[in-house]
Coordinates of C-alpha atoms in Angstrom, one line a residue:
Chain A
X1482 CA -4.6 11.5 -11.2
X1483 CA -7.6 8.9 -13.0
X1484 CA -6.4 5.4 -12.2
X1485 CA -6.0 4.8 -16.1
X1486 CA -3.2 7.7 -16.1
X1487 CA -1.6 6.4 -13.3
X1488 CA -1.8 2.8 -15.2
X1489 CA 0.2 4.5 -17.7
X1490 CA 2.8 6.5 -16.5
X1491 CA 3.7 3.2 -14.1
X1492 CA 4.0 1.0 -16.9
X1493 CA 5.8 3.3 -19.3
X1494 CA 8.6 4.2 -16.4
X1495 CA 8.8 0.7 -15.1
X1496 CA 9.5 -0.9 -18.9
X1497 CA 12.3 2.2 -19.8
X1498 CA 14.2 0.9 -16.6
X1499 CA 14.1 -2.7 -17.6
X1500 CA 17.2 -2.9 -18.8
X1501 CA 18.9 -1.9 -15.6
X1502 CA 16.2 -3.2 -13.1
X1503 CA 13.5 -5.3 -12.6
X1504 CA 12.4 -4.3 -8.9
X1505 CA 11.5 -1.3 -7.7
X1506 CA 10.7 -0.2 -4.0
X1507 CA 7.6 1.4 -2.7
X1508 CA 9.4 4.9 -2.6
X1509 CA 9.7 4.6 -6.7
X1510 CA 6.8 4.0 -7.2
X1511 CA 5.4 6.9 -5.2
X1512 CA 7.6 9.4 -7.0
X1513 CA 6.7 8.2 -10.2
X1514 CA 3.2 8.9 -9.6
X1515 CA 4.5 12.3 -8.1
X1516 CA 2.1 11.5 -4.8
X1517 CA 2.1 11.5 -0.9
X1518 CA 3.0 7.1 0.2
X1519 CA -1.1 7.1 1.3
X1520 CA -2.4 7.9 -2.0
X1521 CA -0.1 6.2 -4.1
X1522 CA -0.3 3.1 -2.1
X1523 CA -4.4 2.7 -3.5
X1524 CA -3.0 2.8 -7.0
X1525 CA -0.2 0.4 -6.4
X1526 CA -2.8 -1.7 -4.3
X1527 CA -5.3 -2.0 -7.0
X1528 CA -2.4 -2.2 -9.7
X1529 CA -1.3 -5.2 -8.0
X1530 CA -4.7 -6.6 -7.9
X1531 CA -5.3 -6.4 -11.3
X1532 CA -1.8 -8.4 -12.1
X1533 CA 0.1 -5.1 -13.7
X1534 CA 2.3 -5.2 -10.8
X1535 CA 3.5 -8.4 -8.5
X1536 CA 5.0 -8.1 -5.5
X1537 CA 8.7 -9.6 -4.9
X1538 CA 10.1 -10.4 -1.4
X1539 CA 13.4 -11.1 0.3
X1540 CA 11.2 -11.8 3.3
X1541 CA 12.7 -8.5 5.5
X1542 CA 12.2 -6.1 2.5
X1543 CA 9.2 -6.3 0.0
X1544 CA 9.7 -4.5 -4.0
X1545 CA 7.4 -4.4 -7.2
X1546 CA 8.0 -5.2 -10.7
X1547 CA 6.0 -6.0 -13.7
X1548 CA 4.8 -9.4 -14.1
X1549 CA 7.6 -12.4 -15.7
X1550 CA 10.3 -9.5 -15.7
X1551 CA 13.4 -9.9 -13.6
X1552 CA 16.4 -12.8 -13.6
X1553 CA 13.8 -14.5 -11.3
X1554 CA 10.9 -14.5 -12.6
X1555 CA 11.4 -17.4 -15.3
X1556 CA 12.7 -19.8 -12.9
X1557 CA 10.1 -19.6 -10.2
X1558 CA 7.1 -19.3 -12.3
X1559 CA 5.4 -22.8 -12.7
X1560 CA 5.7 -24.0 -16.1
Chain B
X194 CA 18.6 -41.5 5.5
X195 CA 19.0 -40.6 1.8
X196 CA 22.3 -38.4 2.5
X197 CA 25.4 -38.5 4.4
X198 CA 25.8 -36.2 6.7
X199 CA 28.9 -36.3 8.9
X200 CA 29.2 -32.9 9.3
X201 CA 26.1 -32.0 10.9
X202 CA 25.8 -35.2 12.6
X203 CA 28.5 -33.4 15.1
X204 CA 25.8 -30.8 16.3
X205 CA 23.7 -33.4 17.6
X206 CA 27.2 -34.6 20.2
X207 CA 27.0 -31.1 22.1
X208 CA 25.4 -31.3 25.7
X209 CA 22.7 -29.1 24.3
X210 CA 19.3 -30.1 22.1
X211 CA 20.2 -30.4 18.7
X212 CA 17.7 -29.4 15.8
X213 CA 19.3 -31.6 13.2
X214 CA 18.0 -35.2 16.1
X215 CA 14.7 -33.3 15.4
X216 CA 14.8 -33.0 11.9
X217 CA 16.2 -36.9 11.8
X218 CA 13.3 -37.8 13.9
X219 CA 10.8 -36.0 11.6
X220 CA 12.5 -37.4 8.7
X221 CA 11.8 -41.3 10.0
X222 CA 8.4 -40.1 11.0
X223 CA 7.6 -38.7 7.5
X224 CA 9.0 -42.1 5.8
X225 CA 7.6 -44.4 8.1
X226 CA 4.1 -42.5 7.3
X227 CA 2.2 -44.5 10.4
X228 CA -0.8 -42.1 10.3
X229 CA -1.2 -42.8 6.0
X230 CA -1.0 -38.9 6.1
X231 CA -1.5 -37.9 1.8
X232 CA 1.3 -36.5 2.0
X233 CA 1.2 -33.0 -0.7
X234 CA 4.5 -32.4 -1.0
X235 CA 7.8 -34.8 -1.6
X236 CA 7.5 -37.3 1.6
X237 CA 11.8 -36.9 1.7
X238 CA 11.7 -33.2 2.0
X239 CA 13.5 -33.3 5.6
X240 CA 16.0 -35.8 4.6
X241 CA 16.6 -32.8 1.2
X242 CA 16.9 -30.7 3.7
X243 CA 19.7 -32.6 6.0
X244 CA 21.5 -32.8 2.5
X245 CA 21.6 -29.7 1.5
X246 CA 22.6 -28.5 4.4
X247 CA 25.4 -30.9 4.8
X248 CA 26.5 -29.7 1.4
X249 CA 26.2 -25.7 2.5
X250 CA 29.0 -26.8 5.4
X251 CA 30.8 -28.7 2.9
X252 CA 31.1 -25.5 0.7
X253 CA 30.9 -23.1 2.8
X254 CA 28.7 -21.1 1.2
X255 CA 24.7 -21.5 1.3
X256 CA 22.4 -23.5 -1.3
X257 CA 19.3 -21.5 -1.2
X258 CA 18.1 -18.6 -3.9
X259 CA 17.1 -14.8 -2.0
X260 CA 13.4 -14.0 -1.7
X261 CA 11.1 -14.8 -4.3
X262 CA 7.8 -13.6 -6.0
X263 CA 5.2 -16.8 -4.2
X264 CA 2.8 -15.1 -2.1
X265 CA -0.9 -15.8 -1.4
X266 CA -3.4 -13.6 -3.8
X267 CA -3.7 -10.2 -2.2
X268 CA -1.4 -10.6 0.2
X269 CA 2.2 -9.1 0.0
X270 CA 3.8 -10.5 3.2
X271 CA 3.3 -14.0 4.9
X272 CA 5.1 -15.9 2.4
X273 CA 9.1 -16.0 1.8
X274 CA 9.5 -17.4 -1.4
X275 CA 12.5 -19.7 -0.9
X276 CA 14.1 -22.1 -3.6
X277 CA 17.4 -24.2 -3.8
X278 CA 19.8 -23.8 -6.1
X279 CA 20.6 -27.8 -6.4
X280 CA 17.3 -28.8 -7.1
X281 CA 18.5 -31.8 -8.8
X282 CA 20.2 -33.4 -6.4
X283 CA 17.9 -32.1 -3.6
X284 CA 14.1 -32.0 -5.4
X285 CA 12.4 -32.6 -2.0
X286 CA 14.0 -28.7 -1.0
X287 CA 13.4 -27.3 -4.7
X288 CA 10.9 -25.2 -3.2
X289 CA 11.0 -24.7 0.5
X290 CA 8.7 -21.7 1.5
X291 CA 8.2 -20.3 4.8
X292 CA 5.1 -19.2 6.0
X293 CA 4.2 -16.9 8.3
X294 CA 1.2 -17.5 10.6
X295 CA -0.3 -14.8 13.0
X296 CA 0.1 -16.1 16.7
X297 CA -2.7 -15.4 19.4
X298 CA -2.7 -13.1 21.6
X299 CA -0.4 -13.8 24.6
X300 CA 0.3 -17.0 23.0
X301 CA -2.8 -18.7 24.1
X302 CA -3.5 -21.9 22.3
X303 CA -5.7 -24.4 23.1
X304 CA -4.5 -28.2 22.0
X305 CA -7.6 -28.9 19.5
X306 CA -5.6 -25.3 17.9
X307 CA -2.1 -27.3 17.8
X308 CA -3.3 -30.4 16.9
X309 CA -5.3 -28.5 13.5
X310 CA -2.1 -26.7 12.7
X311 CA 0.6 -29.7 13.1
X312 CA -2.1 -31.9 10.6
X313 CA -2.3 -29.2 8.1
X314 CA 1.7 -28.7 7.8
X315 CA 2.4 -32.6 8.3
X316 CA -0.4 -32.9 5.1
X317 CA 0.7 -29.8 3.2
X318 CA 4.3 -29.1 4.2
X319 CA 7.6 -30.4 5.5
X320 CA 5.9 -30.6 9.3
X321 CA 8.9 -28.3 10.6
X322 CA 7.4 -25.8 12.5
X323 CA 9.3 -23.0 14.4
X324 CA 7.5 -21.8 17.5
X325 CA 7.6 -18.5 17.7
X326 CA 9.9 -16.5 15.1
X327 CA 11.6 -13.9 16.4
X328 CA 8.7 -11.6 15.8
X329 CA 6.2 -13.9 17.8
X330 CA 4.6 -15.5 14.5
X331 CA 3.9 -19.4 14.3
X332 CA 6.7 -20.2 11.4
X333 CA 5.7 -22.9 9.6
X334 CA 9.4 -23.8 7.7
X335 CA 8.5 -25.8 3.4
X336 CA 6.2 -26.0 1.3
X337 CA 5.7 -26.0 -2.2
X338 CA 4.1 -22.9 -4.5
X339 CA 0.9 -24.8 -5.1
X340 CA 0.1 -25.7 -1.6
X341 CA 0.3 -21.7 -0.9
X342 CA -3.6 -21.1 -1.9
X343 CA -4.6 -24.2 -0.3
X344 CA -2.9 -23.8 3.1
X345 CA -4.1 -20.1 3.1
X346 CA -7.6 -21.1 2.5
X347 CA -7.3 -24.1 5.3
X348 CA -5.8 -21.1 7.9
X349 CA -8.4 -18.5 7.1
X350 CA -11.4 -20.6 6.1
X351 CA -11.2 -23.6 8.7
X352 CA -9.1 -22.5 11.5
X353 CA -10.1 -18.7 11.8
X354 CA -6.3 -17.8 11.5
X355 CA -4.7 -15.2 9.1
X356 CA -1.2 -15.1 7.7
X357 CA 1.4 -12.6 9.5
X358 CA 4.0 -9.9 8.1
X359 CA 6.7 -9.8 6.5
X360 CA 8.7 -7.5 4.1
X361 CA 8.3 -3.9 4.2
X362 CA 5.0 -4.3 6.2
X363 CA 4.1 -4.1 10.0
X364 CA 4.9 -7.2 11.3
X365 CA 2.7 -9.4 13.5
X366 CA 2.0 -7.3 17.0
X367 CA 3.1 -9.6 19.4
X368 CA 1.6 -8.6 23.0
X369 CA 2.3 -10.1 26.3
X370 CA -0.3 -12.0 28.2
X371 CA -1.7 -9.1 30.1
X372 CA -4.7 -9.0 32.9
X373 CA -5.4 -12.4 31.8
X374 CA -3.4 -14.0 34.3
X375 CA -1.0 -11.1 35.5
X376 CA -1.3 -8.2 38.1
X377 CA 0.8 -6.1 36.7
X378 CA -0.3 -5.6 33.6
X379 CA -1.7 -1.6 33.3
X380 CA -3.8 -2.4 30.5
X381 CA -5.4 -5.2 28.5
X382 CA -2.7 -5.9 26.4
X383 CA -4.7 -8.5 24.3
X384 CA -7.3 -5.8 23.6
X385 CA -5.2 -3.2 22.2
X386 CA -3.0 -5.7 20.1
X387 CA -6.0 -7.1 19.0
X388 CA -7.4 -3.9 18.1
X389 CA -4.7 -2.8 16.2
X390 CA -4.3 -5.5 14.5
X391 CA -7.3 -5.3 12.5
X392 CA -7.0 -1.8 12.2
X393 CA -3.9 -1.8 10.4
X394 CA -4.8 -4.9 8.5
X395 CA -3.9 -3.0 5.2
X396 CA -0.2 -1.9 6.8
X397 CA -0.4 -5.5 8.1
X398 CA -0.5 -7.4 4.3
X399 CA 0.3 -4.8 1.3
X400 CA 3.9 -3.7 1.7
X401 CA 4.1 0.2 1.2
X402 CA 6.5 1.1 4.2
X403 CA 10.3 2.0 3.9
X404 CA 11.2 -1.6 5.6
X405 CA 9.4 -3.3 8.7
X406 CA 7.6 -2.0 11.5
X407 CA 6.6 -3.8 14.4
X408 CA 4.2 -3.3 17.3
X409 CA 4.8 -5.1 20.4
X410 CA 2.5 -4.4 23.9
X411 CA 4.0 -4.9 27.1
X412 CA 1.2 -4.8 30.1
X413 CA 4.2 -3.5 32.7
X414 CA 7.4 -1.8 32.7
X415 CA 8.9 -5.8 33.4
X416 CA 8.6 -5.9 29.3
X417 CA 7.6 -9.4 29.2
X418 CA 7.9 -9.3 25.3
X419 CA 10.4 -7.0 25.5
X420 CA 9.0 -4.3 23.3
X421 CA 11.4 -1.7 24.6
X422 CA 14.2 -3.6 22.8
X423 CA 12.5 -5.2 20.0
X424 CA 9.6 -3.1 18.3
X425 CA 9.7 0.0 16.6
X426 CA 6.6 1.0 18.2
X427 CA 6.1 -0.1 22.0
X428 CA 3.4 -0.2 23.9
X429 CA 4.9 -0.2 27.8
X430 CA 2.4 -0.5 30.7
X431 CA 2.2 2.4 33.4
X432 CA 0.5 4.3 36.2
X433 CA 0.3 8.1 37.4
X434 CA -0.9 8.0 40.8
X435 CA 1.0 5.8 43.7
X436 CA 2.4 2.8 44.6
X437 CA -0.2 1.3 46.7
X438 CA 1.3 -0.3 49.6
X439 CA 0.4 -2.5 52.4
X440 CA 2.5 -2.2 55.1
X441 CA 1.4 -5.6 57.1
X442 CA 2.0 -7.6 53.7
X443 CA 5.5 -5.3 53.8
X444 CA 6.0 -6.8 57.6
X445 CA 4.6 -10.0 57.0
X446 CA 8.0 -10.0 54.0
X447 CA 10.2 -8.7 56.6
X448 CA 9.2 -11.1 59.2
X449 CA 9.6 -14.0 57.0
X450 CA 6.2 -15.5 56.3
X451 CA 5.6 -14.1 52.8
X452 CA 8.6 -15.7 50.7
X453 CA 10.4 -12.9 48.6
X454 CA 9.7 -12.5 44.7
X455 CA 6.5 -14.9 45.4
X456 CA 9.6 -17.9 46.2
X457 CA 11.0 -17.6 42.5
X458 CA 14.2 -17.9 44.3
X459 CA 13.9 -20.7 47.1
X460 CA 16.2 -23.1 45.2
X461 CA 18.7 -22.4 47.5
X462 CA 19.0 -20.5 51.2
X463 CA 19.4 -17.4 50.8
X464 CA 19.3 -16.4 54.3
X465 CA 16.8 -14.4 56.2
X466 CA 14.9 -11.6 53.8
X467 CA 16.7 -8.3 54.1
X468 CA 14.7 -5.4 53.1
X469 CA 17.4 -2.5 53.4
X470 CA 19.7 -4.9 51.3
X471 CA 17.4 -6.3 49.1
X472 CA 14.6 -3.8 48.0
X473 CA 15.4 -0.2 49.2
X474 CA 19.2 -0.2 48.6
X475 CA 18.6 -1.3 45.2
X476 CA 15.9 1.6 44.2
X477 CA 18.1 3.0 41.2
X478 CA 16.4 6.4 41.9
X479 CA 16.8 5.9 45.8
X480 CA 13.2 7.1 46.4
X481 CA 12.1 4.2 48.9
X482 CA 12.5 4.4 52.7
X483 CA 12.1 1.9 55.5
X484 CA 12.1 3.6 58.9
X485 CA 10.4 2.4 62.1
X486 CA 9.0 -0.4 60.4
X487 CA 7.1 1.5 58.0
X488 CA 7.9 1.3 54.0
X489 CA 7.8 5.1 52.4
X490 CA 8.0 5.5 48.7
X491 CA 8.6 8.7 47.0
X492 CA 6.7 8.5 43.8
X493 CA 7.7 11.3 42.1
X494 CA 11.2 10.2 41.9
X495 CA 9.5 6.8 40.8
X496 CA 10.8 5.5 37.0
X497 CA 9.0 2.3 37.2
X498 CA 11.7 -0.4 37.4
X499 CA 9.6 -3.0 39.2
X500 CA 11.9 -4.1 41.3
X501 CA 10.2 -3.4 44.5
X502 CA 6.9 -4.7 43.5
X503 CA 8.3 -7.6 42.0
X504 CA 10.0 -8.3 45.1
X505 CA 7.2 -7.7 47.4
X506 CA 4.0 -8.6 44.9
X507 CA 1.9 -9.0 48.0
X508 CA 2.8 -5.8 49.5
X509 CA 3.0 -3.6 46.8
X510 CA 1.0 -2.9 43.9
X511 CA 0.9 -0.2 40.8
X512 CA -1.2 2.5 40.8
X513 CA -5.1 2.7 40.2
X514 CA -4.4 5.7 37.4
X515 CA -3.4 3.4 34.8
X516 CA -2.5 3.6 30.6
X517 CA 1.1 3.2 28.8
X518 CA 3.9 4.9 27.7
X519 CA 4.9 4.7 24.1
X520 CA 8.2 4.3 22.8
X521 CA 10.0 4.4 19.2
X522 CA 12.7 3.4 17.4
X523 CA 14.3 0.2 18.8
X524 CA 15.7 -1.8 16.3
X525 CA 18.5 -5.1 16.0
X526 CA 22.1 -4.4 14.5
X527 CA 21.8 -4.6 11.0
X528 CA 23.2 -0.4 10.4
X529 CA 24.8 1.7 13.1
X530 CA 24.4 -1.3 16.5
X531 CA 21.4 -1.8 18.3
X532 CA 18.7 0.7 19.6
X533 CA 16.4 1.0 22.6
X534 CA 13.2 2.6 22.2
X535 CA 12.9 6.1 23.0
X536 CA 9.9 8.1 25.0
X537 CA 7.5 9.6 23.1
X538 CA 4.8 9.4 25.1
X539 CA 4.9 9.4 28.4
X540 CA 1.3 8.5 29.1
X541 CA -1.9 7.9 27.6
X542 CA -4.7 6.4 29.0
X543 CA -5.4 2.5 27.1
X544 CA -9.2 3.0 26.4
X545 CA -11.4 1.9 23.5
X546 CA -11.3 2.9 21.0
X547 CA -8.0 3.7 21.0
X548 CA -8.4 7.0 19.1
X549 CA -5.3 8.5 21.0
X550 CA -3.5 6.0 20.5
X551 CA -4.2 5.4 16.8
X552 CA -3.4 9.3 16.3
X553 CA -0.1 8.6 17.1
X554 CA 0.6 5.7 15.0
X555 CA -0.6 7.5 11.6
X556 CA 1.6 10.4 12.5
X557 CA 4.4 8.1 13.2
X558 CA 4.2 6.3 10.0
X559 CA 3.0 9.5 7.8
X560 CA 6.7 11.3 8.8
X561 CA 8.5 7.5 8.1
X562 CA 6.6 6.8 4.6
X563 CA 7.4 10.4 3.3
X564 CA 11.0 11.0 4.7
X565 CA 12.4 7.3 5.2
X566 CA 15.0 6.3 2.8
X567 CA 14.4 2.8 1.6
X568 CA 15.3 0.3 3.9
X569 CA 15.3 2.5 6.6
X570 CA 13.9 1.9 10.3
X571 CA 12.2 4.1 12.1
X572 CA 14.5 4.3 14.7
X573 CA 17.2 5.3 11.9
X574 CA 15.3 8.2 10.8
X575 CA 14.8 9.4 14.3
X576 CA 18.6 9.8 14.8
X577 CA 18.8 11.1 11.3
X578 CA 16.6 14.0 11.5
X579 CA 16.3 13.6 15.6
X580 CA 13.6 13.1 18.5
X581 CA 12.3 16.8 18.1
X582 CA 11.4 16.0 14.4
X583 CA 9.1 13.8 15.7
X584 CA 7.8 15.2 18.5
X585 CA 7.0 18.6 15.5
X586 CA 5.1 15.7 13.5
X587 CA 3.2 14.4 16.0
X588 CA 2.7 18.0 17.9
X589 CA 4.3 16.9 21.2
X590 CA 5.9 18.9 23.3
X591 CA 9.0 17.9 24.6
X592 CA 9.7 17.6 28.5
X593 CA 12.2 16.7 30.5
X594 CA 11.1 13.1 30.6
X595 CA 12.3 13.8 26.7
X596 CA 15.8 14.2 26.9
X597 CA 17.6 11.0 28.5
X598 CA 21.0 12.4 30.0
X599 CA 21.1 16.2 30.1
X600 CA 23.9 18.0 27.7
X601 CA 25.2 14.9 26.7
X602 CA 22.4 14.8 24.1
X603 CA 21.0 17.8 23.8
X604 CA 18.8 16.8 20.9
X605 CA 15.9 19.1 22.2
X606 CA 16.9 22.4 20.2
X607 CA 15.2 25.8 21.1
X608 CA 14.2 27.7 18.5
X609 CA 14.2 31.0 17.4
X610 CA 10.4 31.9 18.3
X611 CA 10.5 30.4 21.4
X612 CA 13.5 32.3 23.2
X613 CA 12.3 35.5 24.1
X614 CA 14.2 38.2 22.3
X615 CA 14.6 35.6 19.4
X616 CA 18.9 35.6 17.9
X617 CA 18.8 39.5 17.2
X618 CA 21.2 40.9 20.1
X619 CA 22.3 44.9 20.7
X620 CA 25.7 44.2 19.9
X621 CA 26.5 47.8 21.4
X622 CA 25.3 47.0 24.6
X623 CA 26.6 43.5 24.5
X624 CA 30.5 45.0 23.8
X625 CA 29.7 47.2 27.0
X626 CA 30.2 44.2 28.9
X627 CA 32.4 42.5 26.9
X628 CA 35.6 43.3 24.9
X629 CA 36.7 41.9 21.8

């Protein structure tokens, strides 16, 4: 899968489960793709390089969510 | 102080050291200011801090927010976003991050090292430091989001230091301090921890794993670090060959003029050195002798407690045919109780570069990533879909040194292509022997 597709189908999936969630684990994101973890983790690395993706942490357990999204997001964010 | 604090005040009246007389010391320190530190975040954050944990005992419940998005750019672990929930009342702990610094190997600092690190959290956070974390890593305890980028560049820029783990990504290795100063040790610890560590630097800062995964290098089976225990991967010290004994260092023990365990024990009298009672009765596989003044091991019943030697360090050493074992799957209780490590393999020699070694890791963490529910340790998988699973993944064959306590977990399983004959059976000739 091009890098742009991938782009794609993460964003699209990602924004029709807003509603019920803002943070996804690795494992998601890897099925969504439809990949093995190794290959999907050079998408999500380079996704979360160019700012589609940010990474949240509980400090034991790490998840991914689009940017500003989440109950978060809006209070931590420096305005 | 800014706050009351009767509550916590009674922590500091117990016979033992109190953290909240440290905070209250670092507190004055802080608004006293001697050194005209510039300070970068609120100069009251400790005495915040007192307050808001007052107020947690008060109500019972705690004050601060889960987790958080703050990190350093790049980097998914090293940072745990945390923020208060009464940031009015308490704007010195508004934001309180904790960062997570990678330690040295063997914890070896040098004080021109402590000194650089105490300055740049006294200037750029709360000063609270907790050394180590559980996992080994320098913890530096409150700081604000924008001092994140600037500490970061400090550590990695000036000091030659790098952020550790945390989240779902392999945690700092934590090693013990090895051949540098111990005799023991059956490989260079620091080397192979090292090693791995920029290795896995990818595994190290960009979370992809089911939940954390930590490395930890022992040097001997005495688990200075405790790997066996603590890490889901260890790294445990050992030797083929023999014991190597001397037996006039054994006599020299036995007549009295080498004190026992190198004198750990000569705070009181424990009476003369008894080697039947003290070393060979206490073998747990009973392979050790001492007959006609001569000490006889029998190494193939040998499972490397360290008792002897440690008893006897002059007299008795580990073997020349050294490398490591390597364990998996120890975890703490968070599901299902605590786990030990288990074998998986029982030797392999500790040689740059590694390649073994690193073989075994990516087959390890291929099987986790794919079949690993989320939030699941390795150790939870193993039980899940069992040892022999893994052993099939990483193409080991299982021996006896596999199975810990025969047919009371018989999790080695023979299959159908290796029983000769396979299931298939001549049920005829079977019912000539037995009826129905």
């Amino acid at each position: 899968m091009e890098y742009e597709e991938a782009k794609e189908k993460i964003i699209t999936e990602l924004t029709k489960k807003l509603k019920s969630k803002s943070k996804f684990y690795f494992n998601d994101l890897s099925k969504i793709l439809d990949m093995k973890p190794r290959e999907a983790k050079k998408i999500v690395n380079k996704l979360v390089q160019e700012s589609v993706l940010e990474y949240w942490s509980s400090g034991s357990t790490s998840m991914y969510g689009l940017p500003g999204t989440g109950k978060q997001a809006g209070a931590e964010h420096e305005d | 102080m800014k706050h009351a604090t009767p509550l916590i005040d009674q922590l500091e009246t117990g016979p033992w050291p109190s953290f909240v007389s440290d905070m209250k010391h670092q507190a004055e320190k802080r608004a006293k200011n001697e050194e005209n530190i510039e300070f970068q975040i609120p100069q009251d954050v400790v005495e915040d801090l007192l307050g808001i944990l007052e107020l947690s005992f008060n109500d019972g419940t705690t004050h601060w927010k889960h987790g958080g998005i703050v990190g350093v750019f790049g980097y998914g672990g090293g940072v745990i976003g945390r923020y208060c929930d009464q940031p009015g009342n308490f704007p010195g702990v508004a934001h309180f991050h904790t960062m997570r610094v990678a330690q040295p190997g063997g914890k070896f600092y040098t004080s021109k090292y402590l000194k650089e690190i105490c300055d740049l959290w006294d200037l750029r956070g709360s000063g609270i430091t907790n050394m180590h974390g559980s996992t080994g890593d320098i913890i530096f305890l409150g700081t604000t989001t924008p001092q994140l980028e600037e500490i970061f560049f400090e550590l990695t820029h000036n000091m030659n230091q790098d952020l550790g783990g945390s989240g779902s990504n392999l945690r700092t290795p934590a090693d013990c301090i090895g051949q540098a100063r111990c005799e023991y040790a059956c490989y260079d610890t620091q080397a192979l921890c090292y090693d791995l560590t920029q290795e896995y630097q990818d595994e190290l800062h960009r979370p992809a794993f089911p939940y954390k995964f930590k490395f930890k290098f022992d040097g001997c089976p005495n688990g200075c670090v405790a790997s066996i225990a603590r890490a889901d991967m260890s790294f445990i010290g050992t030797w083929k060959d023999d014991i190597k004994v001397d037996q006039e260092a054994v006599a020299a023990y036995v007549g009295g003029e080498f004190a026992p365990n190198a004198g750990a024990h000569s705070g009181r009298d424990w009476g003369a050195f008894d080697i039947q009672k003290e070393v060979v009765a206490l073998c747990p596989s009973e392979c050790i002798k001492y007959e006609d003044g001569k000490l006889a091991i029998n190494n193939r019943e040998c499972v490397r407690c360290m008792h002897c030697i440690n008893v006897m360090p002059r007299a008795l050493r580990i073997g020349d045919e050294r490398g490591l074992s390597i364990l998996a799957g120890a975890k703490a209780p968070i599901l299902d109780g605590a786990q030990m490590g288990s074998l998986v393999v029982p030797f392999v020699k500790a040689e740059e570069p590694y390649d073994e070694i690193k073989e075994i890791v990516e087959g390890i963490w291929d099987w986790w990533m794919e079949e690993g529910k989320n939030r699941e340790r390795l150790g939870e998988l193993m039980k899940r879909q069992g040892l022999q699973k893994l052993l099939e993944v990483l193409n080991i064959k299982p021996d006896a040194r596999h199975v810990q306590e025969p047919r009371s977990n018989p999790y080695i399983f023979w299959k159908e292509d290796e029983v000769e004959g396979g299931w298939e059976r001549d049920i005829d000739e079977y019912r000539k022997h037995h009826q129905r």
